[in-house]
XYZ file of C-alpha atoms in Angstrom:
661
model
C -43.219 14.552 -20.773
C -40.830 12.768 -23.100
C -39.647 16.052 -24.555
C -39.060 17.404 -21.034
C -36.918 14.401 -20.098
C -35.029 14.533 -23.380
C -34.308 18.231 -23.048
C -33.177 17.785 -19.451
C -30.861 14.944 -20.490
C -29.422 17.097 -23.276
C -28.975 19.972 -20.827
C -26.986 17.704 -18.510
C -24.725 16.660 -21.393
C -24.151 20.277 -22.433
C -23.286 21.316 -18.872
C -20.939 18.372 -18.499
C -19.293 19.191 -21.819
C -18.762 22.834 -20.885
C -17.123 21.811 -17.635
C -14.833 19.346 -19.397
C -13.799 21.842 -22.065
C -12.821 24.271 -19.359
C -10.955 21.584 -17.427
C -8.827 20.438 -20.378
C -6.461 23.369 -19.835
C -6.407 22.678 -16.084
C -5.465 19.063 -16.729
C -2.539 20.085 -18.931
C -1.362 22.574 -16.308
C -1.587 19.931 -13.574
C 0.299 17.401 -15.705
C 3.047 19.922 -16.481
C 3.428 20.946 -12.838
C 3.510 17.386 -11.489
C 5.869 16.042 -14.137
C 8.180 19.035 -13.767
C 8.109 18.801 -9.979
C 8.861 15.069 -10.107
C 11.846 15.616 -12.424
C 13.238 18.342 -10.152
C 12.828 16.243 -7.005
C 14.340 13.116 -8.578
C 17.272 15.121 -9.934
C 17.856 16.624 -6.487
C 17.669 13.162 -4.931
C 20.217 11.712 -7.358
C 22.622 14.504 -6.375
C 22.048 14.292 -2.611
C 22.417 10.505 -2.692
C 26.013 10.905 -3.878
C 27.017 13.080 -0.927
C 28.698 11.164 1.945
C 27.073 13.468 4.515
C 23.628 12.121 3.536
C 24.502 8.447 3.902
C 22.588 8.181 7.193
C 19.389 9.049 5.258
C 19.794 7.394 1.866
C 21.849 4.356 2.943
C 20.457 3.765 6.435
C 19.942 0.039 5.964
C 23.349 -0.568 4.390
C 25.080 1.373 7.154
C 23.264 -0.625 9.844
C 24.546 -3.837 8.222
C 28.106 -2.439 7.943
C 28.030 -2.620 4.147
C 30.654 -0.747 2.178
C 29.278 2.278 0.272
C 31.558 3.463 -2.554
C 31.286 7.244 -2.176
C 33.316 9.626 -4.281
C 34.940 11.879 -1.690
C 36.932 14.016 -4.091
C 35.383 17.285 -5.245
C 34.362 16.566 -8.854
C 31.610 17.842 -11.119
C 30.170 14.306 -11.331
C 29.076 14.497 -7.686
C 26.794 17.433 -8.450
C 25.219 16.258 -11.701
C 21.853 14.433 -11.786
C 21.931 10.808 -12.875
C 19.554 7.895 -13.426
C 21.938 5.198 -12.267
C 19.772 4.418 -9.230
C 16.802 3.772 -11.557
C 18.725 1.372 -13.786
C 20.060 -0.407 -10.690
C 16.513 -0.785 -9.323
C 15.244 -2.210 -12.609
C 17.970 -4.888 -12.583
C 17.102 -6.101 -9.066
C 15.624 -9.622 -9.195
C 12.874 -11.112 -7.035
C 15.422 -13.359 -5.317
C 17.432 -10.296 -4.288
C 14.295 -8.610 -2.925
C 13.480 -11.699 -0.824
C 17.047 -11.839 0.471
C 17.022 -8.136 1.326
C 13.502 -7.388 2.531
C 11.778 -10.760 2.819
C 8.670 -12.165 1.201
C 6.442 -9.328 2.405
C 8.565 -6.777 0.563
C 8.346 -8.898 -2.582
C 4.553 -9.060 -2.256
C 4.418 -5.257 -2.179
C 6.703 -4.951 -5.214
C 4.586 -7.466 -7.096
C 1.552 -5.264 -6.484
C 3.326 -2.567 -8.516
C 4.260 -5.126 -11.183
C 0.670 -6.370 -11.349
C -0.576 -2.835 -11.971
C 2.075 -2.133 -14.624
C 1.472 -5.371 -16.552
C -2.311 -5.125 -16.304
C -2.632 -1.499 -17.374
C -0.161 -1.918 -20.214
C -2.604 -4.368 -21.784
C -5.573 -2.174 -20.860
C -3.815 0.840 -22.421
C -3.202 -1.097 -25.615
C -6.898 -2.009 -25.797
C -8.083 1.448 -24.752
C -5.813 3.600 -26.905
C -5.954 1.425 -30.032
C -9.633 0.384 -29.962
C -11.724 2.485 -27.578
C -10.141 5.921 -27.975
C -10.644 6.158 -31.777
C -14.105 4.650 -31.346
C -15.084 7.331 -28.823
C -13.524 10.206 -30.740
C -15.235 9.408 -34.060
C -18.685 8.904 -32.527
C -19.786 12.554 -33.093
C -22.604 12.640 -30.579
C -24.132 15.989 -31.545
C -23.542 19.437 -33.024
C -22.521 20.886 -29.661
C -19.652 18.411 -29.323
C -16.258 20.093 -29.671
C -13.183 18.355 -31.024
C -11.133 19.969 -28.243
C -13.246 18.518 -25.443
C -11.733 15.887 -23.167
C -15.167 14.291 -23.210
C -14.628 13.384 -26.860
C -12.196 10.663 -25.755
C -14.552 9.059 -23.217
C -17.543 6.770 -23.452
C -19.862 9.764 -22.922
C -19.208 10.752 -26.553
C -21.024 7.600 -27.717
C -24.635 8.311 -28.614
C -27.402 6.594 -26.683
C -28.389 3.207 -28.092
C -25.337 3.024 -30.373
C -24.068 -0.412 -31.312
C -20.541 0.844 -30.626
C -21.278 0.179 -26.966
C -20.953 -3.550 -27.678
C -17.247 -2.922 -28.338
C -16.983 -1.425 -24.858
C -18.863 -4.432 -23.540
C -16.400 -6.829 -25.214
C -13.415 -4.837 -23.900
C -14.904 -4.952 -20.391
C -15.113 -8.751 -20.545
C -11.564 -8.995 -21.905
C -9.856 -6.746 -19.346
C -11.867 -8.297 -16.492
C -10.853 -11.826 -17.491
C -7.252 -10.726 -18.019
C -7.219 -9.125 -14.571
C -8.516 -12.354 -12.991
C -5.903 -14.355 -14.910
C -3.072 -12.144 -13.645
C -4.490 -12.348 -10.154
C -4.588 -16.150 -10.268
C -1.075 -16.304 -11.687
C 0.304 -14.051 -8.958
C -1.632 -15.962 -6.307
C -0.209 -19.319 -7.366
C 3.292 -17.917 -7.694
C 3.092 -16.322 -4.260
C 2.158 -19.683 -2.753
C 5.084 -21.394 -4.482
C 7.538 -18.727 -3.300
C 6.189 -18.945 0.245
C 6.605 -22.729 0.463
C 10.057 -22.589 -1.117
C 11.084 -19.826 1.292
C 9.943 -21.865 4.299
C 11.817 -24.953 3.129
C 14.998 -23.035 2.454
C 14.845 -21.572 5.934
C 14.919 -25.093 7.361
C 18.043 -25.905 5.341
C 19.968 -22.649 5.507
C 20.424 -21.796 9.159
C 20.975 -18.119 9.715
C 23.142 -17.931 12.787
C 23.499 -14.572 14.448
C 26.433 -12.715 13.046
C 27.828 -10.565 15.769
C 30.140 -7.666 15.406
C 32.163 -6.748 18.437
C 31.617 -3.658 20.528
C 34.534 -1.984 18.830
C 36.126 -3.289 15.626
C 39.477 -1.867 16.591
C 39.645 -3.732 19.932
C 37.497 -6.844 19.338
C 40.362 -9.115 20.346
C 41.195 -7.212 23.502
C 40.734 -9.650 26.412
C 40.220 -6.917 28.982
C 37.327 -5.345 27.089
C 35.718 -8.761 26.642
C 35.997 -9.421 30.371
C 34.424 -6.073 31.260
C 31.563 -6.719 28.818
C 30.825 -10.059 30.459
C 30.753 -8.527 33.953
C 28.489 -5.726 32.726
C 26.104 -8.224 31.162
C 25.826 -10.152 34.430
C 25.088 -6.965 36.396
C 22.447 -5.793 33.932
C 20.853 -9.234 33.932
C 20.618 -9.226 37.733
C 19.099 -5.746 37.716
C 16.430 -6.797 35.244
C 15.572 -9.874 37.298
C 15.064 -7.729 40.397
C 12.943 -5.203 38.481
C 10.722 -7.846 36.880
C 10.290 -10.112 39.942
C 7.629 -7.929 41.565
C 5.718 -7.557 38.310
C 5.687 -11.314 37.707
C 4.520 -12.013 41.249
C 1.652 -9.518 41.103
C 0.138 -10.417 37.749
C 0.090 -13.563 35.659
C -0.405 -12.992 31.941
C -3.345 -14.795 30.274
C -1.097 -15.989 27.447
C 1.877 -18.295 27.024
C 4.306 -19.397 24.344
C 4.549 -23.177 24.049
C 7.624 -24.563 22.326
C 7.462 -27.899 20.485
C 10.361 -30.088 19.467
C 8.914 -30.565 15.969
C 7.213 -28.297 13.487
C 4.469 -30.762 12.681
C 3.529 -31.008 16.359
C 3.287 -27.223 16.663
C 1.246 -26.938 13.452
C -1.123 -29.705 14.534
C -1.706 -28.200 17.978
C -2.148 -24.661 16.651
C -4.799 -25.687 14.139
C -6.816 -27.929 16.474
C -9.503 -27.199 19.057
C -8.015 -27.965 22.465
C -11.183 -27.845 24.586
C -14.910 -28.459 24.163
C -15.375 -24.775 24.999
C -13.650 -23.001 22.061
C -13.273 -19.776 24.082
C -11.534 -21.426 27.036
C -8.263 -22.286 25.328
C -7.421 -20.560 22.045
C -4.310 -21.576 20.134
C -2.728 -20.097 17.028
C 0.648 -19.969 15.340
C 2.820 -17.451 17.134
C 4.352 -14.575 15.191
C 8.098 -14.564 14.900
C 9.865 -13.178 18.009
C 10.687 -9.722 16.641
C 7.052 -9.307 15.536
C 5.544 -9.735 19.014
C 3.927 -6.761 20.774
C 4.656 -7.811 24.345
C 2.477 -5.161 26.014
C -0.663 -6.331 24.218
C -0.219 -9.884 25.541
C -1.607 -8.702 28.884
C -5.022 -7.845 27.357
C -7.605 -10.566 28.178
C -9.004 -12.265 25.094
C -12.616 -11.494 26.096
C -11.855 -7.757 25.998
C -10.507 -7.793 22.423
C -13.938 -7.614 20.680
C -14.758 -4.483 22.669
C -11.421 -2.915 21.727
C -12.070 -3.668 18.043
C -15.579 -2.202 18.166
C -14.218 1.034 19.639
C -11.519 1.199 16.961
C -14.078 0.557 14.206
C -16.295 3.345 15.557
C -13.342 5.747 15.711
C -12.330 4.885 12.132
C -15.908 5.490 10.966
C -15.955 8.902 12.657
C -12.696 9.866 10.952
C -14.142 8.778 7.607
C -17.243 10.901 8.159
C -15.184 13.870 9.362
C -13.022 13.821 6.224
C -16.125 14.161 4.062
C -15.966 17.908 4.770
C -12.517 18.658 3.260
C -13.114 16.265 0.336
C -16.352 18.061 -0.573
C -14.582 21.419 -0.237
C -11.817 20.216 -2.568
C -14.373 19.280 -5.205
C -15.881 22.741 -4.809
C -12.511 24.221 -5.801
C -12.222 21.830 -8.753
C -15.645 22.884 -10.092
C -15.000 26.599 -10.596
C -18.447 27.379 -11.948
C -20.149 26.078 -8.814
C -17.493 27.741 -6.642
C -18.180 31.070 -8.324
C -21.920 30.623 -7.814
C -21.662 29.761 -4.121
C -18.667 32.043 -3.359
C -18.687 35.135 -5.664
C -15.282 36.546 -4.497
C -13.686 33.572 -6.283
C -14.229 35.469 -9.548
C -11.060 37.411 -8.707
C -9.054 34.339 -9.714
C -9.912 35.028 -13.351
C -8.130 38.383 -13.225
C -4.684 36.726 -13.214
C -3.907 34.809 -16.447
C -3.295 31.100 -15.871
C -4.169 31.214 -12.158
C -7.597 29.680 -12.699
C -6.068 26.598 -14.370
C -3.697 26.130 -11.441
C -6.455 26.605 -8.861
C -8.941 24.225 -10.515
C -6.479 21.700 -11.949
C -3.497 21.360 -9.601
C -4.598 22.794 -6.263
C -7.512 20.388 -5.488
C -5.419 17.222 -5.793
C -2.619 18.775 -3.708
C -5.016 19.793 -0.937
C -6.679 16.369 -0.953
C -3.314 14.571 -0.814
C -2.264 16.818 2.057
C -5.378 16.008 4.076
C -5.100 12.291 3.318
C -1.408 12.169 4.307
C -2.176 12.078 8.037
C -4.780 9.302 7.712
C -2.361 6.300 7.647
C -0.679 7.393 10.870
C -4.047 7.914 12.577
C -5.331 4.519 11.456
C -2.109 2.805 12.557
C -2.404 4.363 16.013
C -6.001 3.136 16.289
C -5.034 -0.351 15.104
C -2.466 -0.458 17.883
C -5.250 0.187 20.407
C -7.202 -2.823 19.073
C -4.963 -5.172 21.072
C -3.237 -7.130 18.304
C -0.331 -9.214 19.580
C 1.958 -8.558 16.616
C 3.109 -5.609 14.527
C 2.146 -7.405 11.330
C -1.493 -7.895 12.388
C -1.613 -4.273 13.485
C -0.383 -3.060 10.098
C -2.679 -5.429 8.186
C -5.676 -4.070 10.093
C -4.480 -0.524 9.398
C -4.215 -1.457 5.699
C -7.864 -2.516 5.659
C -9.099 0.607 7.407
C -7.048 2.931 5.187
C -8.135 1.203 1.968
C -11.838 1.459 2.727
C -11.360 5.018 3.951
C -9.774 5.918 0.610
C -12.473 4.134 -1.386
C -15.200 5.912 0.565
C -13.700 9.402 0.710
C -11.344 9.766 -2.241
C -13.317 7.736 -4.787
C -17.034 7.710 -3.959
C -17.273 11.057 -2.209
C -15.169 12.819 -4.869
C -17.411 11.276 -7.498
C -20.634 12.338 -5.793
C -19.621 15.818 -4.689
C -17.921 16.599 -7.979
C -20.946 15.660 -10.073
C -23.707 17.062 -7.913
C -22.217 20.229 -6.447
C -23.044 22.390 -9.448
C -26.535 20.868 -9.811
C -27.523 20.472 -6.162
C -30.562 22.719 -6.524
C -31.862 20.825 -9.554
C -31.316 17.500 -7.755
C -33.652 18.536 -4.944
C -36.168 19.939 -7.427
C -36.165 16.807 -9.632
C -35.090 13.929 -7.340
C -36.183 11.260 -9.841
C -33.390 12.349 -12.208
C -30.707 11.798 -9.558
C -29.540 8.399 -10.994
C -29.020 9.952 -14.430
C -26.922 12.749 -12.950
C -24.886 10.283 -10.906
C -24.208 8.008 -13.890
C -23.060 10.950 -16.017
C -20.523 11.823 -13.288
C -18.247 8.853 -13.972
C -16.828 10.270 -17.205
C -17.150 13.857 -15.971
C -14.762 13.194 -13.074
C -12.029 11.595 -15.214
C -10.015 14.826 -15.292
C -9.966 15.098 -11.486
C -8.781 11.516 -11.040
C -6.095 12.082 -13.670
C -4.734 14.983 -11.642
C -5.028 12.943 -8.442
C -3.036 10.071 -9.975
C -0.389 12.521 -11.146
C -0.117 14.303 -7.796
C -0.273 11.255 -5.541
C 1.877 9.166 -7.888
C 4.562 11.254 -9.537
C 4.976 13.927 -6.861
C 4.172 11.579 -3.957
C 6.627 8.844 -4.897
C 9.295 11.433 -5.685
C 8.961 12.917 -2.194
C 9.087 9.391 -0.738
C 12.528 8.747 -2.184
C 13.800 12.264 -1.340
C 12.786 12.005 2.357
C 12.529 15.826 2.771
C 11.465 15.632 6.417
C 14.519 13.611 7.455
C 16.739 15.761 5.262
C 15.614 18.973 6.961
C 15.800 17.418 10.434
C 19.307 16.088 9.806
C 20.463 19.477 8.547
C 19.034 21.275 11.579
C 20.506 18.716 13.969
C 23.913 18.917 12.291
C 23.962 22.680 12.733
C 22.796 22.642 16.366
C 22.907 19.851 18.965
C 24.488 17.240 16.715
C 27.451 19.284 15.505
C 30.668 17.294 15.543
C 28.957 14.053 16.607
C 28.893 10.839 14.637
C 25.683 10.485 12.658
C 23.395 7.536 13.402
C 21.430 6.028 10.487
C 17.735 6.923 10.368
C 16.476 3.351 10.283
C 12.737 2.712 9.927
C 10.576 -0.230 8.945
C 8.920 -0.511 5.552
C 5.489 1.196 5.865
C 3.251 -1.441 4.277
C 0.180 0.153 5.861
C 0.844 3.364 3.947
C 1.949 1.995 0.574
C -0.436 -0.887 -0.147
C -3.770 0.986 0.318
C -2.746 3.961 -1.824
C -1.437 1.763 -4.646
C -4.587 -0.368 -4.432
C -6.734 2.767 -4.717
C -4.803 3.822 -7.835
C -5.412 0.386 -9.349
C -9.124 0.674 -8.463
C -9.365 4.050 -10.208
C -7.565 2.649 -13.244
C -9.883 -0.359 -13.467
C -13.038 1.787 -13.218
C -11.800 4.152 -15.930
C -10.117 1.563 -18.185
C -13.215 1.405 -20.415
C -14.764 4.765 -19.506
C -11.744 7.044 -20.083
C -8.682 5.087 -21.313
C -6.677 8.309 -21.608
C -6.098 8.066 -17.835
C -4.133 4.813 -18.096
C -0.771 6.141 -19.428
C -0.597 8.522 -16.447
C -1.272 5.600 -14.108
C 1.391 3.398 -15.706
C 3.998 6.142 -15.316
C 3.004 6.602 -11.679
C 3.206 2.864 -10.902
C 6.568 2.503 -12.648
C 8.019 5.353 -10.622
C 6.677 3.774 -7.434
C 8.205 0.445 -8.466
C 11.759 1.797 -8.839
C 11.419 4.073 -5.790
C 10.460 1.312 -3.378
C 13.006 -1.144 -4.726
C 15.595 1.529 -3.962
C 14.107 2.033 -0.495
C 14.065 -1.705 0.243
C 17.678 -2.125 -0.856
C 19.143 0.963 0.809
C 16.804 2.581 3.344
C 14.175 0.519 5.150
C 14.891 -2.400 7.461
C 12.838 -5.581 7.832
C 11.392 -5.758 11.344
C 9.126 -8.776 10.809
C 8.250 -11.452 8.261
C 4.729 -12.851 7.765
C 5.576 -15.068 4.763
C 3.315 -13.079 2.466
C 0.168 -12.638 4.584
C -0.442 -9.257 2.941
C -1.227 -10.882 -0.409
C -4.734 -12.262 0.433
C -5.763 -8.716 1.374
C -4.248 -7.303 -1.812
C -6.154 -9.976 -3.736
C -9.370 -8.831 -2.044
C -8.722 -5.167 -2.884
C -8.193 -5.986 -6.564
C -11.354 -8.107 -6.729
C -13.307 -5.225 -5.175
C -11.883 -2.935 -7.867
C -12.885 -5.303 -10.685
C -16.426 -5.728 -9.353
C -16.795 -1.974 -8.862
C -15.683 -1.374 -12.465
C -18.250 -3.894 -13.704
C -21.074 -2.327 -11.655
C -20.112 1.101 -13.021
C -20.378 -0.189 -16.578
C -23.815 -1.663 -15.851
C -24.956 1.833 -14.848
C -23.371 3.442 -17.900
C -24.901 0.932 -20.306
C -28.258 1.649 -18.707
C -27.718 5.403 -19.057
C -26.858 4.879 -22.730
C -30.143 2.993 -23.208
C -28.415 -0.331 -23.828
C -30.145 -2.588 -21.272
C -29.096 -5.762 -23.074
C -25.431 -4.902 -22.419
C -26.247 -4.194 -18.782
C -27.916 -7.573 -18.302
C -25.088 -9.323 -20.172
C -22.579 -7.837 -17.677
C -24.277 -9.470 -14.689
C -22.820 -12.958 -15.467
C -19.374 -11.340 -15.516
C -19.893 -10.105 -11.944
C -21.048 -13.567 -10.876
C -17.971 -15.160 -12.487
C -15.712 -12.696 -10.654
C -17.357 -13.474 -7.316
C -17.101 -17.242 -7.934
C -13.430 -16.829 -8.865
C -12.824 -14.976 -5.608
C -14.552 -17.730 -3.606
C -12.447 -20.388 -5.327
C -9.222 -18.507 -4.554
C -10.281 -18.133 -0.908
C -10.746 -21.897 -0.655
C -7.683 -22.858 -2.713
C -5.027 -20.326 -1.689
C -6.007 -18.343 1.413
C -5.480 -21.143 4.024
C -1.880 -21.621 2.914
C -1.048 -18.042 3.912
C -2.447 -18.372 7.427
C -1.869 -22.039 8.221
C 1.203 -24.225 8.167
C 0.539 -27.479 6.234
C 1.356 -30.597 8.240
C 2.928 -32.169 5.156
C 5.397 -29.311 4.697
C 6.126 -29.228 8.435
C 6.996 -32.930 8.436
C 9.271 -32.521 5.410
C 11.079 -29.658 7.136
C 11.477 -31.773 10.278
C 12.915 -34.643 8.238
C 15.438 -32.351 6.599
C 16.447 -30.881 9.978
C 16.755 -34.339 11.497
C 19.056 -35.480 8.705
C 21.176 -32.351 9.201
C 21.232 -32.861 12.990
C 19.616 -29.490 13.691
C 16.528 -30.534 15.711
C 18.017 -29.836 19.139
C 19.626 -26.606 17.970
C 16.330 -25.323 16.591
C 14.570 -26.202 19.833
C 17.111 -24.294 21.943
C 16.938 -21.292 19.624
C 13.134 -21.225 19.883
C 13.275 -21.347 23.689
C 15.639 -18.381 23.814
C 13.853 -16.404 21.092
C 10.540 -16.053 22.952
C 12.056 -14.939 26.240
C 10.331 -11.702 27.433
C 12.411 -8.543 26.898
C 12.703 -7.878 30.636
C 14.400 -11.255 31.144
C 16.788 -11.126 28.210
C 20.489 -10.551 28.901
C 21.857 -7.283 27.641
C 23.735 -7.651 24.370
C 26.327 -4.951 23.750
C 27.157 -6.163 20.253
C 25.162 -5.378 17.125
C 23.453 -8.517 15.917
C 21.552 -9.180 12.768
C 18.168 -10.742 13.383
C 17.891 -14.290 12.137
C 14.762 -15.935 10.886
C 12.792 -18.058 13.322
C 9.914 -20.168 12.100
C 6.563 -19.478 13.805
C 5.787 -21.597 16.845
C 2.665 -22.073 18.923
C 1.145 -19.478 21.239
């Protein structure tokens, strides 16, 4: 019986090795294609960005703010040569400039990229200097080839080897370093948030209005006509909304307080002995409110959320089909066994490497691309009263969708597809097959990181969809007309989950296959410069939550660390090192305790307004004589859209501190 188990285990290793040797060429092909494609796209972007005709796409935010853009209108060769000036400009942007441009939420997203870069730089140093030579020199058996990708992973370490204690020590080090960085970023985020709130009470951002026409802004006749038109439009809106207000009374109201501490105290207190009778919370800022959702009764919201959760679960289950099919393409041997016509791919030199190395990650990224928009639409149906809460909920659904489908399902289908018959025949060996899959799937996740990172971020900055649409519109219905900037909000719901998934993959493979980390660092760095460019030049800020995305990012990273630790427990067990497995359990407990401490220490500050800080802000406003002004501004800010006077001048949204709803 022992010999049968040993021979089966050796057979699994030989099959895994064969697959990895064949995939080494596919990985190189995928890396070459993605890197080359990224360089071409970024070069094209740097050229198109210099053309004045594309300003409405690549400078949409600056144009909306009437900023001067120094284009070179003369026909010179410099306009048509690629450059990296936009990258160097993005690197020099400071955190203060990001807050001033995009707000604290934009800074939180950028710091997610910085966290990944700093963390994986240290992990790469540990992995490439210590673990990689250790794995490569292990020499696990006579069948082990020096050209195998598996030679650089933990699977090359022989069972029971004391070298596994080095992996154990590296796991403790990178886990503790990740928790340290997380704590440091958490504390710094809190400090920035409080400082930002206090500065907003000192620096009053009055609305800066530009006249209807810069050339005639001092023309008295035009000003008089604008005033008359505003009065007429206001009367029309009153007549249209009167019937609606008489027929239905909304089950919600905005209550304005004369002091911040009074609003904070009322929002965070229970107003009635029945907690469901009168529910109070801090109101989102005025531009963040979803006015239509205010009409939904509070007692109906749980039902809405249950329906949305069920729909999200069905989408997750449905996407299991294309993900499994993608893994079937990646594993050519199993594809050839289940679909014999696939053998024709081998007739064309190099085509097999493209099909098995590059094509699966492209197909998977294409399927996954529509998921964020679907999840955002479902989150809107859940009845949230603000855009920020809607996007935060979409973030959660997308992240867990990606973890379930892209990570776990790719891992399972990729490892078991070519051995599915043996798994049913010998079900008791299923855990061993599953554990061996972690290192066996490293090549697929490398190609996924390359495709989703390098090519994905490059397409993000190029904006090919808008570019094609603008070209078509310029040649057809929009010919000769003045171009309007394509202004959109920063898609947090789409960026944060995908970056968090990349960090999760990097953490799981930091000890298992450290060769993946340099690819991940390059991907995160490109995303960092791309989205700084987008924040500065392209996307507008439509709301400000004062960093409420960070507690969710913190949770995603903790999930990634715990998942990496659980994976190592399984691998140590597979390598017949149970003492290392048991010694990893305290590390998981420490991580969970750290997360609980951070929830108690930091999380309330993101979702509640401290009375102490509110009183200090009130004192500063009172000394500056701004209390009455702030009160009047708050009253006008939360006026329903149907009752607001029409404003024919472009105004820049000012910041309004949250009040009570």
